[in-house]
Short mmCIF file of C-alpha atoms in Angstrom, two decimals:
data_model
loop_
_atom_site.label_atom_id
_atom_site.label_comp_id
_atom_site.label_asym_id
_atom_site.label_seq_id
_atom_site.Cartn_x
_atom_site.Cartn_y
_atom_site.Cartn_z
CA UNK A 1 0.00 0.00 0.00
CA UNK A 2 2.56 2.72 1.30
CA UNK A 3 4.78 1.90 -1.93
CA UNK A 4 2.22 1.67 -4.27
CA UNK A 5 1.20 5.35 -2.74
CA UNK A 6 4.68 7.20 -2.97
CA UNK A 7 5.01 5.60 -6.61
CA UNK A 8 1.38 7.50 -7.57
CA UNK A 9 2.10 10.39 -5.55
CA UNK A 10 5.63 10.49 -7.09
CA UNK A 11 4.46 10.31 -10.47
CA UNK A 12 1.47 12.81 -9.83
CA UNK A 13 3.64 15.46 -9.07
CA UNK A 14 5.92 15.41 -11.99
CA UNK A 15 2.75 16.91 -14.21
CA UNK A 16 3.54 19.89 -11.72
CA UNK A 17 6.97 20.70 -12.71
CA UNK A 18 5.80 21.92 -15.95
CA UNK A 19 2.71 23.95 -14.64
CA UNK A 20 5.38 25.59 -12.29
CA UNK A 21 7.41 26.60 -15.54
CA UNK A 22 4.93 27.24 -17.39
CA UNK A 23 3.04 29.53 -15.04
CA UNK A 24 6.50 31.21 -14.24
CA UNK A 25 6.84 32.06 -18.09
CA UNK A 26 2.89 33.37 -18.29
CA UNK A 27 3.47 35.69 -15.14
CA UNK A 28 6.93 36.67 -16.38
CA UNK A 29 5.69 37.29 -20.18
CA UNK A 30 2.48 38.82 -18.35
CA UNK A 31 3.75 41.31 -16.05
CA UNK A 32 7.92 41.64 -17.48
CA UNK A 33 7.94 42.98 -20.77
CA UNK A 34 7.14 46.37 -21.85
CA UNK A 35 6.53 44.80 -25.26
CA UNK A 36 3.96 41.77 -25.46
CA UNK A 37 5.56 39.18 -27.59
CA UNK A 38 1.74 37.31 -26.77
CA UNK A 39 -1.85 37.53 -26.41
CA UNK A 40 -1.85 38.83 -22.87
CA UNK A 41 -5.57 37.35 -22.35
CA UNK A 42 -4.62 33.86 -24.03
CA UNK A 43 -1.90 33.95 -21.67
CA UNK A 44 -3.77 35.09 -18.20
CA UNK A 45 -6.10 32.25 -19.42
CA UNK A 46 -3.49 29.84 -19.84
CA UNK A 47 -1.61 30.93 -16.17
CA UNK A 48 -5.02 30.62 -14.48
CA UNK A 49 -6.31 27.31 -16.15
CA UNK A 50 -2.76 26.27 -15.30
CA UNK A 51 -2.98 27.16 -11.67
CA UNK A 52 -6.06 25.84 -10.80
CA UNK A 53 -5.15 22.63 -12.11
CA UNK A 54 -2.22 22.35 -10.54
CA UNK A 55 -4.20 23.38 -7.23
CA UNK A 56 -6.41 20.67 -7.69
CA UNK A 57 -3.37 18.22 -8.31
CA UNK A 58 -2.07 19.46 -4.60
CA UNK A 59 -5.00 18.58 -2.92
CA UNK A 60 -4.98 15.57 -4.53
CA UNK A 61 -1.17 14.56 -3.88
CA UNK A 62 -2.10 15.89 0.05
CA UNK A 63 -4.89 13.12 0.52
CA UNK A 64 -2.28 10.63 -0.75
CA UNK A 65 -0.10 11.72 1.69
CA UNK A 66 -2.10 11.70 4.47
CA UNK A 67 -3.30 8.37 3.21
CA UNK A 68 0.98 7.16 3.82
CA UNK A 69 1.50 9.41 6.84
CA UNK A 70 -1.34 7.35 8.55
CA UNK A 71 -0.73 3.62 6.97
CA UNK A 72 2.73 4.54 8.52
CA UNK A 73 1.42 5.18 11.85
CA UNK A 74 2.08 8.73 12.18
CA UNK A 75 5.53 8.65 11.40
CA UNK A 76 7.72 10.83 10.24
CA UNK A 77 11.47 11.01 8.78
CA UNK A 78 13.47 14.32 9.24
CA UNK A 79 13.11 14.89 4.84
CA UNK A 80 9.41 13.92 5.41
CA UNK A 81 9.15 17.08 8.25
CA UNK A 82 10.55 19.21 6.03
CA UNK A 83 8.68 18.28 3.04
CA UNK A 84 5.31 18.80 5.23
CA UNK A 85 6.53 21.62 6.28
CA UNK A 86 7.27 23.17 2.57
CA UNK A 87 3.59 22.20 1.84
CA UNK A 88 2.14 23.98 4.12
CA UNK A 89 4.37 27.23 3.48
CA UNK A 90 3.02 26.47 -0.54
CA UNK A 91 -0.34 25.91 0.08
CA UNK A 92 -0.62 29.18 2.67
CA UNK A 93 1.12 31.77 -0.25
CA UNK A 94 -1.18 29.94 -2.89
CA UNK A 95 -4.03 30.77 -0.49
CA UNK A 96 -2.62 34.93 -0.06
CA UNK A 97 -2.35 34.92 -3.88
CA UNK A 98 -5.74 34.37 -4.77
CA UNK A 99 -7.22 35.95 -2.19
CA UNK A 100 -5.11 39.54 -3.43
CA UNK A 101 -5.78 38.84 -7.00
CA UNK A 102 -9.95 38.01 -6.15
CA UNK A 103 -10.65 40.59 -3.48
CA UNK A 104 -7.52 43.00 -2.33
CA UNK A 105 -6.39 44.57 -6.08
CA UNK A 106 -4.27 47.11 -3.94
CA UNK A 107 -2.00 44.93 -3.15
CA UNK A 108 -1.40 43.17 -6.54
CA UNK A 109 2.12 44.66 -6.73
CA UNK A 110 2.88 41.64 -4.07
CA UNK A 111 1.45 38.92 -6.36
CA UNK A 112 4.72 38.64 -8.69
CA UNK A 113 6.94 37.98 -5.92
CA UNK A 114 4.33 35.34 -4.55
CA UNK A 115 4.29 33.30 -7.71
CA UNK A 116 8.06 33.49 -7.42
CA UNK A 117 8.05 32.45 -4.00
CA UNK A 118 5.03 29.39 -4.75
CA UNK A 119 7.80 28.33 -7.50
CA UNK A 120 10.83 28.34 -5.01
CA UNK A 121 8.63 26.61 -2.96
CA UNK A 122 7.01 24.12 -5.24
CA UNK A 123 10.17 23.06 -6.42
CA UNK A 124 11.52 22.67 -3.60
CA UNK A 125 8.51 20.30 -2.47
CA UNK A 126 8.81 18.10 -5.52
CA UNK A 127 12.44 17.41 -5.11
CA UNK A 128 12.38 16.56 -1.62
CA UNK A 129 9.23 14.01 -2.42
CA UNK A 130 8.95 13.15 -5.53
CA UNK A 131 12.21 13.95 -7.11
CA UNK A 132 14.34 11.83 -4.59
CA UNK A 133 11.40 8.87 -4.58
CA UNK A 134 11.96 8.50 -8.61
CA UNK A 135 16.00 8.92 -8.47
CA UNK A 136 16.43 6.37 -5.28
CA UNK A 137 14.16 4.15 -7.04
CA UNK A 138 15.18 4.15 -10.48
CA UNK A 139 18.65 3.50 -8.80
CA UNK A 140 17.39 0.49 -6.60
CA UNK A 141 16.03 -0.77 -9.54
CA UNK A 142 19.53 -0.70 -11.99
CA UNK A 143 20.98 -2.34 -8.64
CA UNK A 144 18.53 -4.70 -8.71
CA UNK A 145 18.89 -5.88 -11.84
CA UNK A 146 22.87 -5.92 -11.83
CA UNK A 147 22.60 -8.27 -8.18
CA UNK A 148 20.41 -10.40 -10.43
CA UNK A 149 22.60 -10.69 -13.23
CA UNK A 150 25.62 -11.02 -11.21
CA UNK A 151 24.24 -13.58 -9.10
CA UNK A 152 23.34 -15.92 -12.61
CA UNK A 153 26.82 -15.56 -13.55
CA UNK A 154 28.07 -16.71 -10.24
CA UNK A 155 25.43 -19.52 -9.94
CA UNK A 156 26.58 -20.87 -13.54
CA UNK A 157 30.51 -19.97 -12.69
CA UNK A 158 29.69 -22.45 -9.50
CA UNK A 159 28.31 -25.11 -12.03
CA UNK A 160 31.30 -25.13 -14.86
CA UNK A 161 33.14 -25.18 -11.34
CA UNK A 162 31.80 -28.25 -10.08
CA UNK A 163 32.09 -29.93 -13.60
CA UNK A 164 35.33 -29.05 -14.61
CA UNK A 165 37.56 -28.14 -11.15
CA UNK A 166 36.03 -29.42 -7.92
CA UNK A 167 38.03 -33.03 -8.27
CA UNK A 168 41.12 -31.16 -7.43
CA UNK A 169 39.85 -28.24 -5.40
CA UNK A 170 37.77 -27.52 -2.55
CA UNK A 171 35.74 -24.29 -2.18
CA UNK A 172 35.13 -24.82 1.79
CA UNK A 173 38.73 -25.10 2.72
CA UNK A 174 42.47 -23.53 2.43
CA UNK A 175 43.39 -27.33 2.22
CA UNK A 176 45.05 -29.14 -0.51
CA UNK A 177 42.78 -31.96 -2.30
CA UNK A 178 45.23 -31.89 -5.52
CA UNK A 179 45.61 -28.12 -5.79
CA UNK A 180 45.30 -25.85 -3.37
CA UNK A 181 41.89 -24.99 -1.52
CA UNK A 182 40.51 -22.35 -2.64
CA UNK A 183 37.89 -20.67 0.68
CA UNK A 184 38.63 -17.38 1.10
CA UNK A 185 40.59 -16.70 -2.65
CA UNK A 186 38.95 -12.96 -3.32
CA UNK A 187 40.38 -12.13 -0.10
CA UNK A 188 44.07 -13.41 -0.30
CA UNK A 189 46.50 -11.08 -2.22
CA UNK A 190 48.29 -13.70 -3.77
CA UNK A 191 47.16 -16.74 -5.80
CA UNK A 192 48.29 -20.14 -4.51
CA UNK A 193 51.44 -21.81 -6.30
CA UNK A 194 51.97 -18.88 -8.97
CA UNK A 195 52.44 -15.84 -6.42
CA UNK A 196 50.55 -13.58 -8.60
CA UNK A 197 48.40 -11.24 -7.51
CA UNK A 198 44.23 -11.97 -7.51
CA UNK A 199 42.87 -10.22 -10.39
CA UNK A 200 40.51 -11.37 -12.92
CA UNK A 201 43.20 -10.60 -15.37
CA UNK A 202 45.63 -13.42 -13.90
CA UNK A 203 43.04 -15.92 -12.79
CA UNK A 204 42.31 -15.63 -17.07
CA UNK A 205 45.79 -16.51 -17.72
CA UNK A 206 45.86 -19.34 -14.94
CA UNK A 207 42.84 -20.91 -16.63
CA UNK A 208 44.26 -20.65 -20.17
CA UNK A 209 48.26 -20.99 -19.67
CA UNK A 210 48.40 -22.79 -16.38
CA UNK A 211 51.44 -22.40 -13.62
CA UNK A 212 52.84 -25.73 -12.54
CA UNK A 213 50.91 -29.01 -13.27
CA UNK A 214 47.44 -27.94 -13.64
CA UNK A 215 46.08 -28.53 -16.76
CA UNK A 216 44.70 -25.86 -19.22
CA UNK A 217 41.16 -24.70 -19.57
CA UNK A 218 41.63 -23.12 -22.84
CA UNK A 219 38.49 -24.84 -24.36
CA UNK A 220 36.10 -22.84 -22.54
CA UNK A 221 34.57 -19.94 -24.05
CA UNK A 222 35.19 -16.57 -22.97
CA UNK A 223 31.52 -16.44 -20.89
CA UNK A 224 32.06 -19.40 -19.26
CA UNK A 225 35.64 -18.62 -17.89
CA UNK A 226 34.30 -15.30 -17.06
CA UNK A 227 31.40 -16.89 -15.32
CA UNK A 228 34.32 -19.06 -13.85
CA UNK A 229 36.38 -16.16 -12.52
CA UNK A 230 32.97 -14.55 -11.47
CA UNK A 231 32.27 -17.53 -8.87
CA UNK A 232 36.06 -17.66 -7.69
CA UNK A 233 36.12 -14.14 -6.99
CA UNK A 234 33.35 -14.35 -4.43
CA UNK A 235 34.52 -17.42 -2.40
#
């Protein structure tokens, strides 16, 4: 449920990025230039349709978040307090701005730097919340999805393994079967018998031009010996 709820609420307010933009243009383009470049009624149309949509999409992005605060139980993370917190300070200048522009005309001089401020503030909202929800999850996902891959090319490194080196070496122990045991191999700085160091790069040339009496695993293709090196690197 809670997940389910950040990923709407997430993707809800991504619609208001580009009413904050766009709004910002219409006011600029509205109250900025000497010289209209636009319709000024298309575009007080266009800034108020705008805003009352995105209004609408606040209150709706609010329930939601009520809706998590209380699944939750009532709590509340330090970025969560200070995305409420924002909100509130958003929803309260919204609230002076249409009140000036519907009832006090006096003090319209005010409204530009409100609609800067409900921008700063906006913003500010949707990164904390939405912003960071999309980025940590689009990275969890790509994370994911490497684990998985990484762990199938360690499960089939474990199987060529088992077919091809586990008569002469055990993965459990540091003792000698025929060759050495291998337990512990990603963290030693040497390999057994050669001396060199534990890279993929030498555990490669180990499998294809062997040191001492082992014999040569040339005949694999390159994905299985990387698959191969994959496994031995995490024992």
């Amino acid at each position: 449920m809670t997940s389910v709820s950040l990923e709407v609420k997430s993707w809800m307010a991504v619609p208001l990025i580009g009413i904050a933009f766009l709004n910002l243009f219409t006011m600029f383009e509205i109250l900025g230039r000497a010289e209209k470049r636009f319709d000024v009624k298309k575009l007080r149309l266009i800034h108020r349709s705008l805003g009352w949509v995105g209004f609408v999409l606040m209150l709706i992005i609010g329930y939601v978040c009520l809706l998590i605060v209380r699944h939750s139980g009532g709590a509340m993370t330090p970025r969560g307090a200070v995305h409420a917190l924002t909100a509130v300070i958003l929803l309260g200048l919204l609230t002076v701005k249409i009140i000036i522009v519907r009832s006090y005309r006096k003090l319209f001089s005010y409204v530009p730097i409100i609609g800067i401020m409900v921008f700063i503030f906006l913003t500010t909202t949707l990164t904390l919340s939405a912003g960071t929800y999309l980025f940590s999850h689009a990275n969890y996902k790509e994370h994911t999805s490497l684990a998985t891959v990484s762990e199938s090319i360690k499960t089939e490194g474990k199987r060529i393994f088992e077919a091809n080196c586990s008569g002469c070496h055990y993965t459990d122990k540091t003792k000698t079967r025929i060759g050495p045991g291998l337990k512990g191999l990603s963290s030693r700085k040497k390999l057994p018998v050669s001396g060199r160091a534990v890279t993929p790069e030498n555990l490669r040339l180990q499998l294809e031009k062997p040191f001492d009496n082992m014999p040569s695993f040339d005949n694999l293709s390159d994905t299985e010996k990387e698959a191969l090196i994959e496994f031995l690197l995490s024992l």
